[in-house]
Amino acid sequence: MSLTNKDKLYSVIQQAVIDELQTKQLTLKNNETQFVPVSISARHVHLEKKHADILFGFNHRFEKFKDISQPGQYSCVEQVTLIGSKNEIEKVRVVAPLRKQTQVEISMTDARKLGVSPPVRHSGDLKDSAPIKIVGPKGSVDLKEGCIVADRHIHMSPKDALAFNVSNHQKVKIEINGQKGGIMYNVTIRISDRYALDMHIDTDDANAFGVSGKEKLKLLK
Amino acid sequence: MSLTNKDKLYSVIQQAVIDELQTKQLTLKNNETQFVPVSISARHVHLEKKHADILFGFNHRFEKFKDISQPGQYSCVEQVTLIGSKNEIEKVRVVAPLRKQTQVEISMTDARKLGVSPPVRHSGDLKDSAPIKIVGPKGSVDLKEGCIVADRHIHMSPKDALAFNVSNHQKVKIEINGQKGGIMYNVTIRISDRYALDMHIDTDDANAFGVSGKEKLKLLK
């Protein structure tokens, strides 16, 4: 059995166990599993091969700037400029590795400045999302769709899901303390054995709620 | 009795009635009084006379750009540039009339861009708030303190306070619906017979919670 198939089988069994425990309404009791670490996603771009070739040249090798919280993903030294109907924003990092479809993730503050109207979406859900222009050192791309404001979401492994007693795509709430505290609604749970436990919010949510990225936030259901 | 004294007397009586009703735990029942209109405050500057003279020339008469939600206050045609340690932001509106002390209100997003570290404060509470440089067409001011992120707050009249059953400086919560919905904590009630009912939030809160400024938001206690 190949490693990939073994991983898939493991994942299927794990999900079956989670489903069964949830059906029986069994929960692992653990006070620690109320809290989730959080990362703040600055505006960034995921590129498909065709667009990477246009923007940076054929088969360009992207250089790691730094690792981000999800295993295997990293922000790159390479940057692009985003252009909307009103304005442009320079120095927007590419996040590697390449993806199946180019995706531009910005905050609503960025969107207003640029003059684009991105919907709030899950990563990868790009149908009828906003158009935007991307400029790189070797060329530019007029993206017909692909610009979104990423929804608030929490990455976690199936084991984490078991501990938190949540299911894939479930919406939860997250409570933030402090002077600019409050509760975020509509936080999407995303479960995969490739994921490390981490909540992702954009810079607007971080600035509005006074989140620095060092906190552990309380998960409410 | 002068009009001012009459107003003061009216205000004192009104507050006494509110206090008495609250002591007796009597509330006016009215479903309408759960909801509050909201305005979004963009970055702006209130000037004291001395600084207005330096920035725009002696006894400059400020020209109304548009009325804002609080009676007698208006944003001006006149604009300034704010300069921090990292960057500057141009075209920041002056809000008239002049005040006792110069106050610069920006969002946390602005603060990060500028490279300043303003505390979250009530308007007027400026002791040990952040320094910032203001540049106008006739001169510049190195403000030693006066730059803040305004706290979330709700202006209301004593009559509104009676209907909502809240007291001055009380902290309430505000719930926002929608895809980026949630609850804002630490929203300060401010009561004066000079105030029109209106919640004020900054652009970060507006963008994070998806508030356009046309909503009525639900007050929770």
mmCIF file of N, CA, C and O in Angstrom, chain B residues 38-135:
data_model
loop_
_atom_site.group_PDB
_atom_site.id
_atom_site.type_symbol
_atom_site.label_atom_id
_atom_site.label_comp_id
_atom_site.label_asym_id
_atom_site.label_seq_id
_atom_site.Cartn_x
_atom_site.Cartn_y
_atom_site.Cartn_z
ATOM 1 N N VAL B 38 -26.013 53.396 13.206
ATOM 2 C CA VAL B 38 -24.554 53.396 13.341
ATOM 3 C C VAL B 38 -23.909 54.281 12.276
ATOM 4 O O VAL B 38 -24.382 54.346 11.143
ATOM 5 N N SER B 39 -22.874 54.990 12.667
ATOM 6 C CA SER B 39 -22.069 55.769 11.720
ATOM 7 C C SER B 39 -20.623 55.299 11.797
ATOM 8 O O SER B 39 -20.155 54.903 12.864
ATOM 9 N N ILE B 40 -19.951 55.361 10.674
ATOM 10 C CA ILE B 40 -18.552 54.935 10.602
ATOM 11 C C ILE B 40 -17.671 56.176 10.579
ATOM 12 O O ILE B 40 -17.804 57.021 9.692
ATOM 13 N N SER B 41 -16.811 56.298 11.591
ATOM 14 C CA SER B 41 -15.917 57.463 11.661
ATOM 15 C C SER B 41 -14.621 57.159 10.932
ATOM 16 O O SER B 41 -13.836 56.312 11.370
ATOM 17 N N ALA B 42 -14.374 57.868 9.840
ATOM 18 C CA ALA B 42 -13.070 57.788 9.189
ATOM 19 C C ALA B 42 -12.074 58.563 10.044
ATOM 20 O O ALA B 42 -12.471 59.356 10.905
ATOM 21 N N ARG B 43 -10.797 58.342 9.818
ATOM 22 C CA ARG B 43 -9.754 59.105 10.527
ATOM 23 C C ARG B 43 -10.035 60.604 10.412
ATOM 24 O O ARG B 43 -10.442 61.071 9.344
ATOM 25 N N HIS B 44 -9.852 61.340 11.489
ATOM 26 C CA HIS B 44 -10.095 62.776 11.462
ATOM 27 C C HIS B 44 -9.370 63.472 12.611
ATOM 28 O O HIS B 44 -8.838 62.811 13.510
ATOM 29 N N VAL B 45 -9.382 64.777 12.560
ATOM 30 C CA VAL B 45 -8.639 65.586 13.521
ATOM 31 C C VAL B 45 -9.546 66.680 14.080
ATOM 32 O O VAL B 45 -10.232 67.369 13.320
ATOM 33 N N HIS B 46 -9.579 66.821 15.426
ATOM 34 C CA HIS B 46 -10.192 67.987 16.076
ATOM 35 C C HIS B 46 -9.052 68.928 16.469
ATOM 36 O O HIS B 46 -8.053 68.474 17.027
ATOM 37 N N LEU B 47 -9.211 70.216 16.213
ATOM 38 C CA LEU B 47 -8.107 71.152 16.485
ATOM 39 C C LEU B 47 -8.438 72.132 17.605
ATOM 40 O O LEU B 47 -9.580 72.580 17.735
ATOM 41 N N GLU B 48 -7.422 72.456 18.403
ATOM 42 C CA GLU B 48 -7.540 73.574 19.339
ATOM 43 C C GLU B 48 -7.119 74.832 18.578
ATOM 44 O O GLU B 48 -6.416 74.757 17.558
ATOM 45 N N LYS B 49 -7.536 75.994 19.086
ATOM 46 C CA LYS B 49 -7.325 77.274 18.385
ATOM 47 C C LYS B 49 -5.869 77.504 18.006
ATOM 48 O O LYS B 49 -5.550 77.854 16.857
ATOM 49 N N LYS B 50 -4.973 77.278 18.965
ATOM 50 C CA LYS B 50 -3.541 77.538 18.752
ATOM 51 C C LYS B 50 -3.005 76.720 17.562
ATOM 52 O O LYS B 50 -2.263 77.232 16.721
ATOM 53 N N HIS B 51 -3.417 75.458 17.498
ATOM 54 C CA HIS B 51 -2.938 74.592 16.417
ATOM 55 C C HIS B 51 -3.610 74.933 15.080
ATOM 56 O O HIS B 51 -2.975 74.841 14.022
ATOM 57 N N ALA B 52 -4.885 75.300 15.138
ATOM 58 C CA ALA B 52 -5.576 75.734 13.909
ATOM 59 C C ALA B 52 -4.862 76.947 13.314
ATOM 60 O O ALA B 52 -4.670 77.042 12.091
ATOM 61 N N ASP B 53 -4.442 77.871 14.189
ATOM 62 C CA ASP B 53 -3.716 79.074 13.742
ATOM 63 C C ASP B 53 -2.405 78.694 13.043
ATOM 64 O O ASP B 53 -2.040 79.263 12.020
ATOM 65 N N ILE B 54 -1.684 77.729 13.629
ATOM 66 C CA ILE B 54 -0.391 77.306 13.055
ATOM 67 C C ILE B 54 -0.613 76.591 11.712
ATOM 68 O O ILE B 54 0.062 76.871 10.724
ATOM 69 N N LEU B 55 -1.583 75.684 11.681
ATOM 70 C CA LEU B 55 -1.758 74.827 10.493
ATOM 71 C C LEU B 55 -2.412 75.563 9.327
ATOM 72 O O LEU B 55 -2.075 75.314 8.160
ATOM 73 N N PHE B 56 -3.389 76.460 9.642
ATOM 74 C CA PHE B 56 -4.177 77.077 8.565
ATOM 75 C C PHE B 56 -4.101 78.612 8.541
ATOM 76 O O PHE B 56 -4.719 79.237 7.693
ATOM 77 N N GLY B 57 -3.343 79.183 9.459
ATOM 78 C CA GLY B 57 -3.237 80.637 9.516
ATOM 79 C C GLY B 57 -4.160 81.210 10.592
ATOM 80 O O GLY B 57 -5.172 80.590 10.959
ATOM 81 N N PHE B 58 -3.814 82.425 11.065
ATOM 82 C CA PHE B 58 -4.513 83.044 12.200
ATOM 83 C C PHE B 58 -6.005 83.260 11.905
ATOM 84 O O PHE B 58 -6.371 83.804 10.856
ATOM 85 N N ASN B 59 -6.824 82.820 12.823
ATOM 86 C CA ASN B 59 -8.285 82.993 12.740
ATOM 87 C C ASN B 59 -8.905 82.465 11.446
ATOM 88 O O ASN B 59 -9.899 83.005 10.959
ATOM 89 N N HIS B 60 -8.327 81.413 10.915
ATOM 90 C CA HIS B 60 -8.883 80.796 9.701
ATOM 91 C C HIS B 60 -10.331 80.352 9.948
ATOM 92 O O HIS B 60 -10.649 79.796 10.989
ATOM 93 N N ARG B 61 -11.184 80.642 8.965
ATOM 94 C CA ARG B 61 -12.581 80.186 9.082
ATOM 95 C C ARG B 61 -12.727 78.866 8.336
ATOM 96 O O ARG B 61 -12.574 78.810 7.113
ATOM 97 N N PHE B 62 -13.064 77.805 9.060
ATOM 98 C CA PHE B 62 -13.179 76.480 8.452
ATOM 99 C C PHE B 62 -14.496 76.370 7.679
ATOM 100 O O PHE B 62 -15.542 76.825 8.144
ATOM 101 N N GLU B 63 -14.399 75.750 6.501
ATOM 102 C CA GLU B 63 -15.556 75.651 5.607
ATOM 103 C C GLU B 63 -16.212 74.276 5.753
ATOM 104 O O GLU B 63 -15.526 73.237 5.741
ATOM 105 N N LYS B 64 -17.534 74.266 5.885
ATOM 106 C CA LYS B 64 -18.242 72.989 6.072
ATOM 107 C C LYS B 64 -18.145 72.120 4.825
ATOM 108 O O LYS B 64 -18.406 72.571 3.716
ATOM 109 N N PHE B 65 -17.729 70.870 5.010
ATOM 110 C CA PHE B 65 -17.762 69.878 3.928
ATOM 111 C C PHE B 65 -19.088 69.130 4.021
ATOM 112 O O PHE B 65 -19.868 69.116 3.106
ATOM 113 N N LYS B 66 -19.335 68.501 5.199
ATOM 114 C CA LYS B 66 -20.686 67.990 5.445
ATOM 115 C C LYS B 66 -20.967 67.819 6.935
ATOM 116 O O LYS B 66 -20.054 67.638 7.733
ATOM 117 N N ASP B 67 -22.237 67.865 7.266
ATOM 118 C CA ASP B 67 -22.654 67.641 8.642
ATOM 119 C C ASP B 67 -22.352 66.204 9.036
ATOM 120 O O ASP B 67 -22.417 65.296 8.209
ATOM 121 N N ILE B 68 -22.015 65.997 10.320
ATOM 122 C CA ILE B 68 -21.901 64.634 10.815
ATOM 123 C C ILE B 68 -23.050 64.399 11.783
ATOM 124 O O ILE B 68 -23.842 65.300 12.026
ATOM 125 N N SER B 69 -23.141 63.186 12.330
ATOM 126 C CA SER B 69 -24.391 62.830 13.017
ATOM 127 C C SER B 69 -24.671 63.644 14.273
ATOM 128 O O SER B 69 -25.818 63.767 14.680
ATOM 129 N N GLN B 70 -23.622 64.184 14.928
ATOM 130 C CA GLN B 70 -23.864 64.934 16.150
ATOM 131 C C GLN B 70 -24.170 66.399 15.838
ATOM 132 O O GLN B 70 -23.409 67.059 15.124
ATOM 133 N N PRO B 71 -25.301 66.923 16.381
ATOM 134 C CA PRO B 71 -25.749 68.285 16.061
ATOM 135 C C PRO B 71 -24.639 69.321 16.260
ATOM 136 O O PRO B 71 -23.960 69.323 17.288
ATOM 137 N N GLY B 72 -24.447 70.188 15.272
ATOM 138 C CA GLY B 72 -23.493 71.288 15.397
ATOM 139 C C GLY B 72 -22.082 70.936 14.957
ATOM 140 O O GLY B 72 -21.243 71.818 14.788
ATOM 141 N N GLN B 73 -21.799 69.652 14.772
ATOM 142 C CA GLN B 73 -20.465 69.257 14.327
ATOM 143 C C GLN B 73 -20.479 68.984 12.827
ATOM 144 O O GLN B 73 -21.472 68.503 12.286
ATOM 145 N N TYR B 74 -19.376 69.296 12.174
ATOM 146 C CA TYR B 74 -19.282 69.019 10.740
ATOM 147 C C TYR B 74 -17.835 68.764 10.334
ATOM 148 O O TYR B 74 -16.906 69.295 10.950
ATOM 149 N N SER B 75 -17.668 67.923 9.308
ATOM 150 C CA SER B 75 -16.333 67.748 8.744
ATOM 151 C C SER B 75 -16.083 68.919 7.800
ATOM 152 O O SER B 75 -17.026 69.488 7.241
ATOM 153 N N CYS B 76 -14.823 69.282 7.648
ATOM 154 C CA CYS B 76 -14.456 70.500 6.926
ATOM 155 C C CYS B 76 -13.835 70.180 5.568
ATOM 156 O O CYS B 76 -13.329 69.076 5.343
ATOM 157 N N VAL B 77 -13.871 71.179 4.712
ATOM 158 C CA VAL B 77 -13.155 71.089 3.441
ATOM 159 C C VAL B 77 -11.648 70.948 3.727
ATOM 160 O O VAL B 77 -10.937 70.245 3.015
ATOM 161 N N GLU B 78 -11.175 71.585 4.781
ATOM 162 C CA GLU B 78 -9.759 71.599 5.124
ATOM 163 C C GLU B 78 -9.255 70.211 5.537
ATOM 164 O O GLU B 78 -9.932 69.510 6.298
ATOM 165 N N GLN B 79 -8.073 69.881 5.049
ATOM 166 C CA GLN B 79 -7.467 68.591 5.368
ATOM 167 C C GLN B 79 -6.025 68.774 5.836
ATOM 168 O O GLN B 79 -5.397 69.778 5.526
ATOM 169 N N VAL B 80 -5.537 67.779 6.579
ATOM 170 C CA VAL B 80 -4.139 67.800 7.038
ATOM 171 C C VAL B 80 -3.462 66.484 6.634
ATOM 172 O O VAL B 80 -4.115 65.548 6.187
ATOM 173 N N THR B 81 -2.150 66.455 6.819
ATOM 174 C CA THR B 81 -1.389 65.210 6.644
ATOM 175 C C THR B 81 -0.903 64.766 8.015
ATOM 176 O O THR B 81 -0.438 65.590 8.801
ATOM 177 N N LEU B 82 -1.040 63.466 8.312
ATOM 178 C CA LEU B 82 -0.523 62.902 9.566
ATOM 179 C C LEU B 82 0.802 62.204 9.266
ATOM 180 O O LEU B 82 0.911 61.482 8.272
ATOM 181 N N ILE B 83 1.786 62.417 10.124
ATOM 182 C CA ILE B 83 3.090 61.783 9.918
ATOM 183 C C ILE B 83 3.502 61.012 11.170
ATOM 184 O O ILE B 83 3.511 61.557 12.278
ATOM 185 N N GLY B 84 3.791 59.728 10.984
ATOM 186 C CA GLY B 84 4.298 58.880 12.068
ATOM 187 C C GLY B 84 5.743 58.510 11.814
ATOM 188 O O GLY B 84 6.388 59.084 10.932
ATOM 189 N N SER B 85 6.250 57.532 12.557
ATOM 190 C CA SER B 85 7.670 57.175 12.430
ATOM 191 C C SER B 85 7.935 56.393 11.142
ATOM 192 O O SER B 85 9.063 56.356 10.665
ATOM 193 N N LYS B 86 6.904 55.782 10.571
ATOM 194 C CA LYS B 86 7.132 54.925 9.401
ATOM 195 C C LYS B 86 6.580 55.483 8.104
ATOM 196 O O LYS B 86 7.055 55.154 7.025
ATOM 197 N N ASN B 87 5.537 56.308 8.201
ATOM 198 C CA ASN B 87 4.796 56.650 6.996
ATOM 199 C C ASN B 87 3.934 57.873 7.237
ATOM 200 O O ASN B 87 3.836 58.355 8.368
ATOM 201 N N GLU B 88 3.297 58.378 6.180
ATOM 202 C CA GLU B 88 2.359 59.473 6.361
ATOM 203 C C GLU B 88 1.021 59.137 5.699
ATOM 204 O O GLU B 88 0.945 58.290 4.804
ATOM 205 N N ILE B 89 -0.039 59.780 6.174
ATOM 206 C CA ILE B 89 -1.359 59.646 5.556
ATOM 207 C C ILE B 89 -1.867 61.048 5.239
ATOM 208 O O ILE B 89 -1.970 61.900 6.132
ATOM 209 N N GLU B 90 -2.170 61.265 3.964
ATOM 210 C CA GLU B 90 -2.631 62.579 3.507
ATOM 211 C C GLU B 90 -4.153 62.675 3.570
ATOM 212 O O GLU B 90 -4.856 61.678 3.724
ATOM 213 N N LYS B 91 -4.648 63.876 3.370
ATOM 214 C CA LYS B 91 -6.080 64.126 3.196
ATOM 215 C C LYS B 91 -6.930 63.656 4.373
ATOM 216 O O LYS B 91 -7.913 62.936 4.215
ATOM 217 N N VAL B 92 -6.514 64.028 5.571
ATOM 218 C CA VAL B 92 -7.273 63.692 6.775
ATOM 219 C C VAL B 92 -8.113 64.910 7.148
ATOM 220 O O VAL B 92 -7.582 66.005 7.352
ATOM 221 N N ARG B 93 -9.421 64.741 7.236
ATOM 222 C CA ARG B 93 -10.318 65.883 7.433
ATOM 223 C C ARG B 93 -10.267 66.450 8.852
ATOM 224 O O ARG B 93 -10.150 65.723 9.827
ATOM 225 N N VAL B 94 -10.388 67.758 8.905
ATOM 226 C CA VAL B 94 -10.600 68.453 10.171
ATOM 227 C C VAL B 94 -12.098 68.394 10.474
ATOM 228 O O VAL B 94 -12.923 68.530 9.570
ATOM 229 N N VAL B 95 -12.445 68.145 11.756
ATOM 230 C CA VAL B 95 -13.841 68.211 12.187
ATOM 231 C C VAL B 95 -14.016 69.442 13.077
ATOM 232 O O VAL B 95 -13.258 69.633 14.033
ATOM 233 N N ALA B 96 -14.971 70.298 12.720
ATOM 234 C CA ALA B 96 -15.228 71.541 13.456
ATOM 235 C C ALA B 96 -16.470 71.360 14.334
ATOM 236 O O ALA B 96 -17.234 70.423 14.131
ATOM 237 N N PRO B 97 -16.710 72.226 15.323
ATOM 238 C CA PRO B 97 -15.920 73.418 15.663
ATOM 239 C C PRO B 97 -14.627 73.071 16.424
ATOM 240 O O PRO B 97 -14.395 71.905 16.743
ATOM 241 N N LEU B 98 -13.818 74.114 16.696
ATOM 242 C CA LEU B 98 -12.575 73.935 17.445
ATOM 243 C C LEU B 98 -12.866 73.347 18.825
ATOM 244 O O LEU B 98 -13.959 73.520 19.369
ATOM 245 N N ARG B 99 -11.876 72.656 19.397
ATOM 246 C CA ARG B 99 -12.019 72.065 20.729
ATOM 247 C C ARG B 99 -10.959 72.611 21.670
ATOM 248 O O ARG B 99 -10.036 73.292 21.252
ATOM 249 N N LYS B 100 -11.088 72.232 22.928
ATOM 250 C CA LYS B 100 -10.147 72.698 23.957
ATOM 251 C C LYS B 100 -8.757 72.096 23.730
ATOM 252 O O LYS B 100 -7.748 72.722 24.027
ATOM 253 N N GLN B 101 -8.722 70.855 23.234
ATOM 254 C CA GLN B 101 -7.437 70.187 23.032
ATOM 255 C C GLN B 101 -7.449 69.418 21.710
ATOM 256 O O GLN B 101 -8.440 68.743 21.392
ATOM 257 N N THR B 102 -6.377 69.534 20.960
ATOM 258 C CA THR B 102 -6.276 68.847 19.671
ATOM 259 C C THR B 102 -6.311 67.330 19.870
ATOM 260 O O THR B 102 -5.655 66.789 20.767
ATOM 261 N N GLN B 103 -7.102 66.663 19.033
ATOM 262 C CA GLN B 103 -7.286 65.214 19.146
ATOM 263 C C GLN B 103 -7.276 64.585 17.742
ATOM 264 O O GLN B 103 -8.032 65.001 16.878
ATOM 265 N N VAL B 104 -6.420 63.601 17.556
ATOM 266 C CA VAL B 104 -6.308 62.890 16.280
ATOM 267 C C VAL B 104 -6.891 61.493 16.462
ATOM 268 O O VAL B 104 -6.431 60.735 17.312
ATOM 269 N N GLU B 105 -7.945 61.169 15.692
ATOM 270 C CA GLU B 105 -8.584 59.861 15.811
ATOM 271 C C GLU B 105 -8.292 59.030 14.564
ATOM 272 O O GLU B 105 -8.682 59.400 13.463
ATOM 273 N N ILE B 106 -7.598 57.907 14.774
ATOM 274 C CA ILE B 106 -7.257 57.025 13.657
ATOM 275 C C ILE B 106 -7.642 55.591 13.998
ATOM 276 O O ILE B 106 -7.970 55.286 15.141
ATOM 277 N N SER B 107 -7.610 54.720 13.006
ATOM 278 C CA SER B 107 -7.874 53.295 13.246
ATOM 279 C C SER B 107 -6.550 52.596 13.552
ATOM 280 O O SER B 107 -5.474 53.161 13.326
ATOM 281 N N MET B 108 -6.620 51.371 14.052
ATOM 282 C CA MET B 108 -5.401 50.607 14.328
ATOM 283 C C MET B 108 -4.675 50.303 13.017
ATOM 284 O O MET B 108 -3.436 50.248 12.986
ATOM 285 N N THR B 109 -5.427 50.121 11.938
ATOM 286 C CA THR B 109 -4.807 49.917 10.618
ATOM 287 C C THR B 109 -3.964 51.141 10.242
ATOM 288 O O THR B 109 -2.818 51.003 9.789
ATOM 289 N N ASP B 110 -4.517 52.336 10.439
ATOM 290 C CA ASP B 110 -3.762 53.568 10.199
ATOM 291 C C ASP B 110 -2.525 53.626 11.087
ATOM 292 O O ASP B 110 -1.432 54.005 10.635
ATOM 293 N N ALA B 111 -2.712 53.259 12.366
ATOM 294 C CA ALA B 111 -1.626 53.347 13.345
ATOM 295 C C ALA B 111 -0.439 52.482 12.921
ATOM 296 O O ALA B 111 0.714 52.917 12.986
ATOM 297 N N ARG B 112 -0.738 51.266 12.457
ATOM 298 C CA ARG B 112 0.336 50.360 12.020
ATOM 299 C C ARG B 112 1.051 50.924 10.807
ATOM 300 O O ARG B 112 2.265 50.842 10.683
ATOM 301 N N LYS B 113 0.270 51.502 9.883
ATOM 302 C CA LYS B 113 0.869 52.080 8.681
ATOM 303 C C LYS B 113 1.766 53.273 9.045
ATOM 304 O O LYS B 113 2.897 53.381 8.575
ATOM 305 N N LEU B 114 1.243 54.150 9.900
ATOM 306 C CA LEU B 114 1.975 55.360 10.275
ATOM 307 C C LEU B 114 3.199 55.054 11.137
ATOM 308 O O LEU B 114 4.208 55.757 11.053
ATOM 309 N N GLY B 115 3.076 53.996 11.959
ATOM 310 C CA GLY B 115 4.106 53.763 12.957
ATOM 311 C C GLY B 115 3.878 54.607 14.194
ATOM 312 O O GLY B 115 4.792 55.275 14.678
ATOM 313 N N VAL B 116 2.637 54.622 14.680
ATOM 314 C CA VAL B 116 2.328 55.263 15.969
ATOM 315 C C VAL B 116 1.568 54.241 16.815
ATOM 316 O O VAL B 116 1.048 53.255 16.288
ATOM 317 N N SER B 117 1.516 54.464 18.125
ATOM 318 C CA SER B 117 0.908 53.478 19.025
ATOM 319 C C SER B 117 -0.168 54.104 19.895
ATOM 320 O O SER B 117 0.007 54.265 21.109
ATOM 321 N N PRO B 118 -1.292 54.460 19.307
ATOM 322 C CA PRO B 118 -2.344 55.118 20.087
ATOM 323 C C PRO B 118 -3.080 54.128 20.992
ATOM 324 O O PRO B 118 -3.304 52.985 20.615
ATOM 325 N N PRO B 119 -3.462 54.581 22.187
ATOM 326 C CA PRO B 119 -4.313 53.757 23.045
ATOM 327 C C PRO B 119 -5.773 53.855 22.577
ATOM 328 O O PRO B 119 -6.138 54.797 21.859
ATOM 329 N N VAL B 120 -6.596 52.890 22.989
ATOM 330 C CA VAL B 120 -8.049 52.957 22.754
ATOM 331 C C VAL B 120 -8.638 53.812 23.871
ATOM 332 O O VAL B 120 -8.503 53.470 25.045
ATOM 333 N N ARG B 121 -9.265 54.929 23.523
ATOM 334 C CA ARG B 121 -9.704 55.896 24.529
ATOM 335 C C ARG B 121 -11.059 56.523 24.165
ATOM 336 O O ARG B 121 -11.430 56.577 22.999
ATOM 337 N N HIS B 122 -11.736 57.030 25.217
ATOM 338 C CA HIS B 122 -12.878 57.922 24.983
ATOM 339 C C HIS B 122 -12.359 59.223 24.399
ATOM 340 O O HIS B 122 -11.255 59.665 24.747
ATOM 341 N N SER B 123 -13.175 59.847 23.600
ATOM 342 C CA SER B 123 -12.877 61.186 23.105
ATOM 343 C C SER B 123 -12.627 62.112 24.297
ATOM 344 O O SER B 123 -13.368 62.086 25.281
ATOM 345 N N GLY B 124 -11.566 62.906 24.234
ATOM 346 C CA GLY B 124 -11.268 63.864 25.299
ATOM 347 C C GLY B 124 -10.347 63.328 26.375
ATOM 348 O O GLY B 124 -9.757 64.106 27.132
ATOM 349 N N ASP B 125 -10.193 62.003 26.456
ATOM 350 C CA ASP B 125 -9.327 61.388 27.464
ATOM 351 C C ASP B 125 -7.940 61.192 26.835
ATOM 352 O O ASP B 125 -7.606 60.119 26.333
ATOM 353 N N LEU B 126 -7.146 62.245 26.866
ATOM 354 C CA LEU B 126 -5.926 62.272 26.044
ATOM 355 C C LEU B 126 -4.628 62.159 26.829
ATOM 356 O O LEU B 126 -3.550 62.085 26.231
ATOM 357 N N LYS B 127 -4.714 62.122 28.155
ATOM 358 C CA LYS B 127 -3.487 62.079 28.953
ATOM 359 C C LYS B 127 -2.656 60.842 28.588
ATOM 360 O O LYS B 127 -3.157 59.724 28.572
ATOM 361 N N ASP B 128 -1.377 61.099 28.259
ATOM 362 C CA ASP B 128 -0.446 60.028 27.886
ATOM 363 C C ASP B 128 -0.881 59.247 26.641
ATOM 364 O O ASP B 128 -0.485 58.093 26.456
ATOM 365 N N SER B 129 -1.718 59.859 25.803
ATOM 366 C CA SER B 129 -2.013 59.227 24.511
ATOM 367 C C SER B 129 -0.824 59.486 23.574
ATOM 368 O O SER B 129 0.158 60.102 23.963
ATOM 369 N N ALA B 130 -0.905 58.981 22.351
ATOM 370 C CA ALA B 130 0.291 58.942 21.493
ATOM 371 C C ALA B 130 0.634 60.298 20.871
ATOM 372 O O ALA B 130 -0.257 61.083 20.550
ATOM 373 N N PRO B 131 1.942 60.538 20.673
ATOM 374 C CA PRO B 131 2.372 61.715 19.914
ATOM 375 C C PRO B 131 2.218 61.466 18.413
ATOM 376 O O PRO B 131 2.225 60.310 17.975
ATOM 377 N N ILE B 132 2.045 62.532 17.654
ATOM 378 C CA ILE B 132 1.950 62.431 16.188
ATOM 379 C C ILE B 132 2.224 63.816 15.601
ATOM 380 O O ILE B 132 2.035 64.830 16.288
ATOM 381 N N LYS B 133 2.677 63.831 14.356
ATOM 382 C CA LYS B 133 2.935 65.113 13.694
ATOM 383 C C LYS B 133 1.788 65.428 12.731
ATOM 384 O O LYS B 133 1.346 64.560 11.974
ATOM 385 N N ILE B 134 1.312 66.677 12.777
ATOM 386 C CA ILE B 134 0.233 67.126 11.888
ATOM 387 C C ILE B 134 0.787 68.224 10.987
ATOM 388 O O ILE B 134 1.404 69.175 11.481
ATOM 389 N N VAL B 135 0.551 68.093 9.681
ATOM 390 C CA VAL B 135 1.025 69.112 8.736
ATOM 391 C C VAL B 135 -0.171 69.732 8.007
ATOM 392 O O VAL B 135 -1.029 69.015 7.473
#
